[in-house]
XYZ file of C-alpha atoms in Angstrom:
720
model
C 90.587 111.716 67.884
C 87.781 112.053 70.470
C 88.726 111.560 74.109
C 86.622 108.985 75.986
C 85.649 109.318 79.617
C 86.657 106.607 82.089
C 83.127 105.142 82.121
C 82.907 105.129 78.311
C 86.314 103.462 78.095
C 85.280 100.706 80.506
C 82.026 100.058 78.617
C 83.790 99.951 75.240
C 86.437 97.565 76.549
C 83.719 95.301 77.990
C 81.836 95.227 74.669
C 85.008 94.308 72.794
C 85.652 91.364 75.133
C 82.041 90.198 74.785
C 82.040 90.291 70.977
C 85.387 88.530 70.888
C 83.939 85.827 73.119
C 80.916 85.462 70.789
C 83.131 85.107 67.728
C 85.149 82.311 69.330
C 82.525 80.247 71.083
C 83.556 76.696 71.895
C 81.593 73.858 70.316
C 80.513 72.698 73.741
C 78.768 76.052 74.323
C 76.955 75.921 70.950
C 75.547 72.488 71.748
C 74.427 73.617 75.175
C 72.702 76.740 73.776
C 70.754 74.754 71.169
C 69.776 72.120 73.708
C 68.695 74.785 76.203
C 66.591 76.685 73.630
C 64.728 73.514 72.652
C 64.033 72.546 76.255
C 62.942 76.079 77.256
C 60.488 76.230 74.345
C 58.993 72.898 75.388
C 58.682 74.004 79.006
C 56.964 77.296 78.104
C 54.370 75.573 75.916
C 53.556 72.877 78.481
C 53.427 75.235 81.475
C 51.256 77.795 79.650
C 48.735 75.182 78.536
C 48.621 73.594 81.997
C 48.102 76.994 83.642
C 45.138 77.915 81.445
C 43.404 74.587 81.917
C 43.967 74.401 85.663
C 42.932 78.017 86.240
C 39.489 77.379 84.794
C 39.088 74.261 86.936
C 40.231 75.939 90.139
C 37.916 78.924 89.703
C 35.011 76.472 89.478
C 36.191 74.760 92.648
C 36.420 78.117 94.445
C 32.614 78.271 94.672
C 32.606 74.984 96.574
C 35.211 76.277 99.003
C 33.255 79.469 99.666
C 30.104 77.407 100.268
C 32.063 75.260 102.707
C 33.358 78.317 104.577
C 29.864 79.808 104.713
C 28.315 76.590 106.000
C 31.027 76.356 108.671
C 30.331 79.899 109.850
C 26.565 79.247 109.914
C 27.044 76.067 111.950
C 29.406 77.792 114.376
C 27.079 80.776 114.761
C 24.020 78.611 115.433
C 25.920 76.441 117.924
C 27.248 79.568 119.579
C 23.915 81.379 119.943
C 21.426 78.519 120.453
C 22.278 77.763 124.129
C 21.414 81.331 125.079
C 17.859 81.279 123.716
C 17.243 77.702 124.908
C 18.404 78.526 128.440
C 16.315 81.701 128.505
C 13.234 79.806 127.342
C 13.700 76.822 129.698
C 14.449 79.126 132.646
C 11.277 81.147 132.028
C 9.200 77.941 132.078
C 10.556 76.645 135.381
C 7.557 76.131 137.708
C 7.278 78.965 140.197
C 9.599 81.281 138.252
C 6.838 83.908 138.019
C 6.568 84.051 141.819
C 10.290 84.247 142.610
C 11.676 87.267 144.361
C 14.560 88.853 142.463
C 16.129 90.357 145.574
C 18.108 88.373 148.159
C 17.436 85.070 146.459
C 20.562 82.873 146.851
C 18.996 79.956 144.971
C 18.324 82.116 141.921
C 21.836 83.521 142.133
C 23.388 80.030 142.247
C 21.234 79.001 139.300
C 22.541 81.891 137.201
C 26.159 81.193 138.119
C 25.709 77.526 137.179
C 24.438 78.525 133.721
C 27.430 80.806 133.135
C 29.815 78.038 134.186
C 28.112 75.568 131.838
C 28.337 77.741 128.717
C 31.523 79.821 128.320
C 29.998 82.007 125.587
C 27.305 83.292 127.972
C 28.439 86.563 129.496
C 25.541 87.331 131.847
C 22.212 85.943 133.113
C 19.568 88.389 134.349
C 15.863 88.847 135.108
C 13.804 92.027 135.272
C 10.181 92.320 136.372
C 7.350 94.757 135.772
C 8.047 96.643 138.987
C 11.603 97.330 137.842
C 13.331 94.895 140.192
C 16.377 93.374 138.621
C 18.956 90.632 139.251
C 22.035 90.532 137.050
C 24.730 87.825 137.305
C 27.871 88.475 135.236
C 31.171 86.704 134.636
C 34.267 88.943 134.620
C 37.416 88.456 132.556
C 39.431 87.300 135.594
C 36.933 84.494 136.335
C 35.190 86.315 139.163
C 31.397 86.735 139.388
C 29.471 89.931 140.014
C 25.804 90.061 141.074
C 23.733 93.236 140.739
C 20.353 93.532 142.470
C 17.928 96.441 142.087
C 15.159 96.608 144.694
C 12.332 99.021 143.866
C 10.037 97.750 146.652
C 11.690 100.258 148.980
C 10.749 103.884 149.379
C 14.198 104.695 148.045
C 15.220 102.101 145.440
C 18.652 100.588 146.024
C 21.179 98.935 143.773
C 23.597 96.411 145.316
C 26.692 94.946 143.629
C 28.199 91.801 145.176
C 31.622 90.679 143.879
C 32.993 87.153 144.237
C 36.415 85.757 143.421
C 37.031 82.608 141.392
C 36.473 80.460 144.499
C 33.037 82.025 145.090
C 34.039 84.047 148.151
C 32.515 87.502 148.525
C 35.250 90.122 148.184
C 33.247 93.356 148.053
C 29.680 94.662 148.386
C 28.569 98.071 147.074
C 25.122 99.581 147.725
C 23.879 102.884 146.292
C 20.671 104.750 145.574
C 22.361 106.771 142.831
C 21.623 104.885 139.620
C 19.566 105.295 136.462
C 19.368 101.781 135.107
C 15.847 100.445 134.494
C 15.567 96.962 132.916
C 12.111 97.791 131.566
C 13.669 100.372 129.218
C 16.294 98.054 127.737
C 15.912 96.616 124.204
C 15.844 93.006 125.378
C 12.956 93.629 127.811
C 10.911 95.683 125.404
C 11.441 93.197 122.551
C 10.399 90.113 124.545
C 7.429 91.980 126.045
C 6.244 93.109 122.638
C 6.636 89.775 120.803
C 5.561 87.535 123.689
C 8.099 84.880 122.674
C 11.835 84.259 122.313
C 13.496 87.427 121.148
C 16.980 88.270 119.874
C 18.106 91.848 120.157
C 20.162 93.457 117.451
C 23.722 94.460 118.232
C 23.898 96.986 121.033
C 26.440 98.153 123.605
C 26.175 96.327 126.930
C 25.459 98.756 129.773
C 28.039 97.230 132.161
C 31.041 96.469 129.910
C 30.436 99.005 127.144
C 31.185 96.240 124.651
C 28.969 95.113 121.758
C 26.860 92.005 122.055
C 23.385 90.578 121.656
C 20.826 89.339 124.144
C 18.473 86.371 124.011
C 15.302 87.224 125.969
C 12.166 85.313 126.878
C 9.041 86.602 128.692
C 7.852 85.175 132.039
C 4.059 84.817 132.389
C 1.969 83.878 135.379
C -0.838 81.326 135.362
C -3.204 83.882 133.802
C -0.702 84.632 131.006
C 0.046 88.047 132.435
C 3.579 89.323 131.851
C 5.550 89.174 135.084
C 9.063 89.828 133.802
C 11.686 88.921 131.218
C 14.728 86.639 131.388
C 17.765 87.767 129.419
C 21.102 86.145 128.591
C 23.957 88.205 127.152
C 26.210 86.760 124.486
C 29.416 88.594 123.588
C 30.520 88.604 119.974
C 34.264 88.366 120.584
C 34.268 84.566 120.459
C 32.748 84.623 116.960
C 35.489 87.032 115.887
C 38.130 84.727 117.372
C 36.610 81.829 115.449
C 36.643 83.792 112.189
C 40.295 84.598 112.796
C 41.114 80.869 112.746
C 38.930 80.148 109.722
C 40.795 79.671 106.469
C 39.214 81.358 103.454
C 42.009 80.829 100.988
C 45.376 82.207 102.066
C 44.401 85.866 102.399
C 40.609 85.808 102.365
C 38.358 86.955 105.171
C 34.961 85.812 106.442
C 32.757 88.119 108.515
C 29.194 88.615 109.766
C 27.223 91.845 109.323
C 23.676 92.941 110.055
C 21.249 94.726 107.749
C 22.502 98.142 108.892
C 26.041 97.263 107.837
C 27.274 96.978 111.414
C 29.962 94.388 112.089
C 28.726 91.410 114.118
C 31.983 89.448 113.904
C 35.246 90.158 112.130
C 38.802 88.843 112.610
C 41.307 90.939 114.550
C 39.331 94.130 115.301
C 37.676 95.824 118.254
C 33.937 95.643 117.555
C 33.125 98.836 119.495
C 34.144 102.389 118.639
C 33.897 105.530 120.725
C 32.028 108.600 119.502
C 30.765 111.759 121.127
C 27.914 109.984 122.935
C 29.740 106.858 124.083
C 30.460 103.564 122.343
C 28.759 102.215 119.228
C 29.198 99.157 116.971
C 31.705 99.432 114.118
C 30.253 99.957 110.637
C 31.689 97.980 107.759
C 32.641 101.191 105.954
C 35.071 101.961 108.803
C 37.220 98.875 108.197
C 40.813 99.351 107.123
C 40.406 96.513 104.637
C 38.973 98.538 101.776
C 38.279 95.416 99.718
C 35.674 94.272 102.295
C 34.023 97.698 102.385
C 33.953 97.792 98.577
C 32.479 94.274 98.454
C 29.659 95.230 100.857
C 28.906 98.383 98.879
C 28.691 96.357 95.649
C 26.469 93.793 97.405
C 24.017 96.467 98.584
C 24.075 98.286 95.245
C 23.605 95.312 92.915
C 21.863 92.836 95.267
C 23.992 89.959 94.016
C 25.139 87.229 96.369
C 28.025 85.921 94.190
C 30.270 88.153 92.088
C 33.844 89.150 91.308
C 35.239 92.640 91.630
C 38.472 94.606 91.485
C 39.768 96.648 94.406
C 43.207 98.181 94.796
C 44.358 96.619 91.531
C 43.520 93.070 92.694
C 40.609 90.836 91.752
C 38.410 89.303 94.457
C 35.763 86.601 94.624
C 32.853 87.740 96.844
C 29.959 85.857 98.448
C 27.149 87.036 100.767
C 24.686 84.602 102.387
C 21.724 85.580 104.571
C 21.227 83.567 107.784
C 17.974 85.222 108.870
C 16.092 81.934 108.731
C 18.605 80.181 110.982
C 18.857 82.711 113.839
C 15.852 85.004 113.438
C 17.946 88.116 112.754
C 18.700 89.580 109.334
C 22.402 88.831 109.421
C 24.610 87.983 106.450
C 27.849 86.036 106.194
C 30.346 87.622 103.822
C 33.402 85.975 102.296
C 35.958 88.025 100.328
C 38.901 86.102 98.859
C 41.632 87.302 96.460
C 41.355 85.417 93.205
C 45.076 84.662 93.429
C 44.409 82.554 96.523
C 42.858 79.995 94.175
C 44.845 80.614 91.030
C 47.960 81.069 93.155
C 48.284 77.304 93.607
C 48.335 76.978 89.851
C 51.038 79.603 89.664
C 53.043 77.746 92.280
C 52.496 74.497 90.397
C 53.808 76.175 87.279
C 56.783 77.453 89.221
C 57.481 73.934 90.479
C 57.111 72.619 86.939
C 59.493 75.287 85.732
C 61.931 74.415 88.516
C 61.762 70.734 87.623
C 62.371 71.641 83.993
C 65.372 73.730 84.967
C 66.711 70.835 87.020
C 66.278 68.545 84.035
C 68.013 71.173 81.904
C 70.863 71.363 84.387
C 71.232 67.583 84.561
C 71.205 67.388 80.780
C 73.948 69.988 80.578
C 75.945 68.063 83.174
C 75.657 64.910 81.075
C 76.640 66.831 77.928
C 79.810 68.219 79.433
C 80.715 65.242 81.620
C 83.261 63.753 79.234
C 85.146 67.033 78.726
C 85.138 67.742 82.440
C 86.374 64.228 83.208
C 89.736 65.324 81.803
C 89.802 68.966 82.913
C 88.378 68.599 86.423
C 91.434 66.899 88.017
C 93.715 69.562 86.568
C 91.468 72.350 87.859
C 91.418 70.748 91.310
C 95.193 70.495 91.354
C 95.481 74.146 90.340
C 93.195 75.103 93.224
C 95.268 72.973 95.550
C 98.457 74.779 94.531
C 96.692 78.091 95.216
C 95.888 76.860 98.732
C 99.506 75.818 99.178
C 100.577 79.337 98.193
C 98.483 80.582 101.127
C 99.876 77.850 103.425
C 96.436 76.243 103.674
C 97.791 72.757 104.263
C 95.151 71.198 106.468
C 93.073 69.270 103.929
C 94.547 66.434 101.911
C 93.076 66.258 98.406
C 93.133 62.870 96.712
C 92.708 63.029 92.934
C 91.538 59.971 91.041
C 92.330 60.138 87.325
C 93.053 57.544 84.645
C 95.764 59.855 83.293
C 99.145 58.842 84.728
C 100.663 62.337 84.494
C 97.791 63.816 86.532
C 98.147 61.052 89.100
C 101.902 61.700 89.366
C 101.306 65.434 89.829
C 98.799 64.711 92.600
C 101.300 62.524 94.444
C 104.010 65.191 94.106
C 101.728 67.920 95.483
C 100.749 65.701 98.425
C 104.417 65.092 99.237
C 105.112 68.821 98.992
C 102.244 69.597 101.400
C 103.596 67.093 103.898
C 107.019 68.725 103.784
C 105.567 72.225 104.105
C 103.462 71.169 107.088
C 106.640 70.118 108.885
C 108.410 73.315 107.741
C 105.485 75.431 109.021
C 106.105 74.203 112.566
C 109.621 75.709 112.565
C 109.003 78.999 110.738
C 106.277 81.589 111.441
C 103.483 81.004 108.953
C 102.955 84.748 108.424
C 106.591 85.097 107.353
C 106.276 82.346 104.773
C 103.015 83.818 103.444
C 104.694 87.204 103.113
C 107.611 85.712 101.180
C 105.218 83.872 98.880
C 103.058 86.966 98.387
C 105.998 89.230 97.506
C 107.907 86.573 95.575
C 111.052 87.258 97.619
C 113.589 84.713 98.749
C 114.386 84.351 102.441
C 117.605 86.311 103.094
C 119.706 87.086 106.115
C 119.092 90.485 107.658
C 116.382 92.459 109.351
C 115.056 95.898 110.163
C 114.232 98.043 113.165
C 110.552 97.938 114.061
C 108.451 98.720 117.096
C 107.234 95.428 118.521
C 105.639 94.156 121.692
C 107.595 91.272 123.192
C 106.435 88.631 125.653
C 108.356 86.261 127.910
C 106.682 83.595 130.039
C 108.013 81.288 132.718
C 106.556 78.715 135.099
C 107.153 79.759 138.707
C 109.644 77.453 140.526
C 109.243 74.790 137.850
C 112.548 73.047 138.514
C 112.035 72.543 142.243
C 108.350 71.718 141.938
C 108.851 69.116 139.195
C 111.582 67.131 140.942
C 110.767 63.469 141.348
C 107.873 63.517 138.869
C 107.411 61.066 136.011
C 109.417 62.497 133.113
C 107.164 61.257 130.320
C 103.966 62.431 131.990
C 105.553 65.794 132.781
C 106.647 66.253 129.153
C 103.153 65.482 127.890
C 101.637 67.920 130.364
C 104.184 70.603 129.460
C 103.497 70.079 125.753
C 99.786 70.509 126.389
C 100.531 73.655 128.386
C 102.729 75.134 125.637
C 100.180 74.243 122.989
C 97.444 76.121 124.826
C 99.630 79.230 125.143
C 100.735 79.102 121.503
C 97.180 78.682 120.235
C 95.984 81.762 122.126
C 98.995 83.849 121.063
C 98.646 82.971 117.380
C 94.885 83.560 117.466
C 95.701 87.124 118.623
C 98.098 87.757 115.687
C 101.196 86.938 117.713
C 104.319 85.115 116.545
C 105.804 82.398 118.748
C 109.572 82.892 118.517
C 110.888 79.985 120.548
C 110.336 77.643 123.481
C 112.974 77.888 126.207
C 112.648 75.032 128.685
C 109.477 75.805 130.590
C 109.275 79.318 129.107
C 108.083 80.825 125.869
C 109.031 83.908 123.861
C 106.629 85.630 121.463
C 106.208 88.999 119.810
C 103.567 91.090 118.018
C 103.993 93.407 115.020
C 106.103 91.144 112.786
C 106.352 89.686 110.270
C 102.918 91.193 109.492
C 102.719 94.791 110.626
C 100.106 95.467 113.276
C 99.717 99.070 114.523
C 97.773 97.803 117.548
C 100.349 95.194 118.574
C 100.422 96.252 122.231
C 96.676 95.743 122.608
C 96.739 92.298 120.995
C 99.648 91.284 123.214
C 97.901 92.359 126.435
C 94.636 90.762 125.375
C 96.422 87.505 124.511
C 98.302 87.408 127.830
C 95.100 87.916 129.829
C 93.517 85.068 127.875
C 96.581 82.918 128.598
C 96.366 83.757 132.302
C 92.686 82.785 132.455
C 93.212 79.588 130.453
C 96.124 78.506 132.648
C 93.974 79.114 135.738
C 91.360 76.741 134.291
C 93.999 74.124 133.478
C 95.599 74.394 136.923
C 92.220 73.824 138.537
C 91.702 70.700 136.416
C 95.229 69.443 137.068
C 94.834 70.054 140.794
C 91.677 67.954 140.873
C 93.542 65.204 138.993
C 96.492 65.308 141.413
C 98.852 66.570 138.717
C 101.439 69.339 138.877
C 100.011 72.841 138.626
C 101.899 75.327 136.437
C 101.500 78.909 137.739
C 102.890 81.196 135.044
C 104.473 84.663 135.057
C 104.478 87.065 132.111
C 106.672 90.018 131.139
C 105.678 92.423 128.340
C 107.624 95.314 126.823
C 107.095 97.484 123.748
C 110.028 99.097 121.971
C 112.231 99.369 118.904
C 113.581 95.928 118.094
C 115.751 94.359 115.432
C 113.638 91.693 113.723
C 114.629 89.468 110.838
C 116.447 86.356 109.700
C 119.553 85.599 111.734
C 121.961 82.693 111.217
C 123.740 81.396 108.130
C 122.746 80.937 104.518
C 122.219 77.245 105.224
C 120.158 77.656 108.363
C 118.495 80.807 109.619
C 116.017 81.752 112.309
C 113.405 84.509 112.216
C 113.730 86.190 115.598
C 114.158 89.479 117.456
C 117.221 91.014 119.136
C 118.043 94.054 121.212
C 117.587 95.773 124.543
C 113.804 95.537 124.271
C 114.065 91.758 124.248
C 116.352 91.766 127.272
C 114.046 94.106 129.178
C 110.987 91.951 128.476
C 112.905 88.944 129.784
C 113.874 90.799 132.957
C 110.281 91.955 133.551
C 109.034 88.382 133.626
C 111.467 87.581 136.461
C 110.446 90.689 138.434
C 107.020 89.122 138.996
C 108.650 86.919 141.623
C 109.655 89.989 143.657
C 106.255 91.673 143.752
C 104.124 88.535 143.827
C 102.478 89.500 140.537
C 101.544 87.575 137.406
C 101.784 90.056 134.509
C 104.227 92.980 134.447
C 104.359 95.444 131.550
C 106.720 98.320 130.915
C 105.629 101.927 130.777
C 106.071 101.858 126.981
C 103.417 99.166 126.703
C 101.254 100.869 129.318
C 101.158 104.160 127.385
C 99.929 102.317 124.284
C 96.892 100.747 125.959
C 96.390 102.588 129.253
C 92.744 103.390 128.529
C 91.828 99.847 127.429
C 92.862 97.758 130.435
C 93.160 98.007 134.204
C 96.725 98.607 135.478
C 98.420 99.575 138.703
C 101.919 101.089 138.965
C 104.455 98.801 140.634
C 107.832 100.483 140.743
C 110.417 102.444 138.808
C 113.481 100.360 138.028
C 116.908 101.230 136.692
C 117.989 99.058 133.791
C 121.542 98.742 132.553
C 122.019 100.792 129.388
C 118.989 103.041 130.030
C 119.554 106.377 131.768
C 115.985 107.010 132.809
C 114.211 104.645 135.147
C 111.528 102.366 133.669
C 108.159 102.496 135.386
C 106.593 99.050 135.683
C 102.874 98.269 135.828
C 100.875 95.196 136.673
C 98.246 94.296 134.071
C 95.107 93.388 136.034
C 92.340 92.802 133.491
C 89.960 94.098 130.837
C 86.892 96.321 131.305
C 83.696 94.387 132.060
C 85.780 91.283 132.841
C 87.730 92.399 135.927
C 86.357 91.731 139.444
C 85.431 94.798 141.451
C 87.983 93.877 144.121
C 90.812 94.179 141.583
C 89.454 97.479 140.273
C 89.400 98.874 143.815
C 92.927 97.542 144.418
C 94.154 99.307 141.254
C 92.564 102.586 142.291
C 93.704 102.611 145.923
C 97.192 101.257 145.194
C 97.682 103.980 142.560
C 96.719 106.611 145.148
C 99.209 105.147 147.633
C 101.943 105.018 144.998
C 101.314 108.672 144.098
C 101.714 109.679 147.765
C 104.878 107.555 147.954
C 106.505 109.211 144.932
C 105.505 112.623 146.356
C 107.451 111.736 149.577
C 104.265 112.010 151.642
C 105.255 109.073 153.848
C 102.421 109.476 156.370
C 99.691 109.522 153.763
C 101.280 106.711 151.777
C 101.752 104.629 154.918
C 98.103 105.116 155.918
C 96.885 104.157 152.452
C 99.065 101.052 152.290
C 98.091 100.032 155.826
C 94.438 100.156 154.765
C 95.239 98.144 151.632
C 97.196 95.580 153.642
C 94.206 95.086 155.926
C 91.917 94.463 152.947
C 94.430 92.576 150.788
C 96.786 90.853 153.257
C 98.239 88.555 150.582
C 99.203 91.352 148.163
C 103.018 91.329 148.201
C 103.405 94.702 146.450
C 101.315 96.386 149.142
C 103.441 94.854 151.903
C 106.627 95.993 150.151
C 105.467 99.592 149.992
C 104.118 99.524 153.522
C 107.550 98.406 154.751
C 109.281 101.122 152.700
C 106.957 103.874 153.935
C 107.429 102.894 157.563
C 111.192 102.861 157.090
C 111.147 106.296 155.447
C 108.961 107.652 158.236
C 111.624 106.603 160.721
C 114.548 107.719 158.561
C 113.533 109.993 155.665
C 115.863 109.867 152.622
C 117.837 112.860 151.443
C 116.752 115.303 148.730
C 118.651 113.291 146.106
C 116.280 110.320 146.634
C 114.366 109.148 143.588
C 111.641 106.441 143.571
C 113.719 104.028 141.510
C 115.408 100.717 142.221
C 118.138 98.812 140.415
C 116.880 95.863 138.383
C 119.216 93.028 139.345
C 118.507 89.363 139.935
C 119.154 89.812 143.647
C 116.276 90.175 146.136
C 114.881 93.622 146.802
C 115.627 95.437 150.058
C 112.164 96.685 150.892
C 113.499 98.868 153.699
C 115.568 101.145 151.489
C 113.741 101.023 148.176
C 116.509 99.445 146.123
C 117.765 96.072 145.028
C 120.790 95.148 147.091
């Protein structure tokens, strides 16, 4: 018999289950399959026919859209360029313009600045004459104005730049005789001089900005029709590119303007100038990253067709080129390249919507077909789910089943009553313990086991004396709120609340659910409790209510944990020396004026994850070695710098104290007492060190004190 691999065995087993399922299909499934097949066939036929018909219609409409885009670009281009040529022409015909001096002429300068302010697309206004004199008024990107004057009437021609801020104030003047610019050699001057009328240059790189643009120029003649000079107005092409970027040509189409040399006049989202070995030059259409546009232009030049479709990069495009030479006097063309899917895509989306609607109808039909069978089975399924939630002690939501079947209704009422009883039971027994019993199927029995746990005791400082004479009912409500806040934080950090003892609370971590990091969760929970109680005390103080300052004691050690009591009534709790020590640590807070004391066993578990300072070594009944106590101060990134410094400096003082270096320890604690005068632990050690300086202890002295409920004798380092 051949041996199958694990993968082959899994596949064979899966096939067997599938074929068995096919052989025993329920009638409900057969009806649904037949109904679905009929509806799917109908949907496919209707959607396919609709797609073919609509595609033909939309492709016809695409021509109208491209015409609309082209007309919009033409209108925008004309409106953008016309002010330049009109202003150049009207300025040249101003009476006396032929006799104006181009140098040191404030009126002419103000006139140019007014034109630039009137038309944002105008970049510069300038005039050159036959002698080579030149005035050039330019707007900068920051809103400032620069004026350049070239005076060739002097023996040594000079060029002067005057810079003004946005308020028109002169900020800088530069004069030099080192320049090469001659307006008479520029394309705009030569073109207007040659034609004798309004002249548009082709795209060229502006001398000042080194950016591409065009210039509208118009000649200035004197009364005898002799050429005196030429007026020019620069127009940058960036604004046209910005406009094209906002223009919608389908979803992914692009509109652009190019000249007869294939240079880009305007194109969305590109820099229109490119550096080469000799400076900057306009970008050629073949240099575009969009290869579909370059391919469209190449096909346009090759075949001389203005409307056509093509394929590029595996995608079909609709292409249109329209000449606008008649409108602007330059042989420019507007190109539009749009993916065919941008038009047919709507049809595809319509088909998808139709298909979705059909699927919804299919789904609703199936729902109707199975409604009757589900009317009986649904309540039972819901009740089964509810019992599963009960098994996990998820008792918060009350499910109300409505069914005409009396047995189902009775079962629903019984489950609701059971949930109510379990909710009350959950308040007396740790929920994790009950979940564990349910998960393992075990019955609660008397007994327990030894386990390392972290144990917490809390107590309200001087609660009895501070609460005398207060309203009993109000105090109970406040205390219940206080206990609820503590319990919520402890349980959220995987802790188990064992019992409430008057104004105190006992909790532990690591049982019934094992938690290897129980010491960390305990310390984190206690810090959260401390901070929350501080917030509550502040609120209660503002309301004139009793504040509840709280002390905490934490110890980690081997502990007996389990069910203790009788077979009729038992309690899940912890017993042992570790519990007693944790209880004693809470009370020690009163001696050292601290809030949270942990034992060295807890400290060693989490020393690198919190801020601590050593407090004292205490002798505990039943333990030979002294127990070193620490104060838990806070968490990294959440502890004030003052506490961090206190931890560091107090630790140094404690180290000197345990080393019997009384002078050093005394000096350190004196410095701490000056900075932290209310720190009781510092004052205790300062008193001890001073006493030992006066009367040093014998060689048998050890830094340990007896842990008794009596007050500490700070002079001799022991509890008396």
